[in-house]
Steps between C-alpha positions, in 0.01 A plus 500: 500500500742782542709471843715783608698628793433862415182670649415623160473366137660736240255577224219335692236649708369291820120529493466293823676373805370184605731435811796287630564167366761248599640174416724287742686170466722308738773282355699236688872467411617138504808373671683450184478862397589596837815281510629624151430861592709436818762384288488798273484734806859357588663497150290814352256530216143512428250254632292414185269281692394775730483757216259274329287453821480877532381542157237232534384657815475831352310370189261304707416807721458731204277253309291456822457868551416557129228225516351655798506849340331347165221363714427849649486633144846678480690533181802612669699500824703808616750566788621130503718400798687181536605378863700198582530343843632178627289313728458154669774345758827633397379699211441182306224657287473816282170695494454748228221757494393717210277796579349785257200701428266369258358757271307531155685697248358652193551280173 
């Protein structure tokens, strides 16, 4: 399935707009990741563990959105937007939401 952030697909004709689709995930960050991220904040550098959590959250949300679109008969999703938000007490969890418009494109 073609998934794009653009509202059109170059060289393809959208023959039907099915509607809004989304996928969401909430991921908890564990205490060890928080501890090492805090140390990195003090000494500088990137937090590989948090970057991995972000990648996993994005992939899970996009996969869920894609499955929903496929169940509706779509073969592409356009206008995809990813949103990240911390939730829970003290922002201990990360929510990732992927939204887009499910469409049928000409093959």
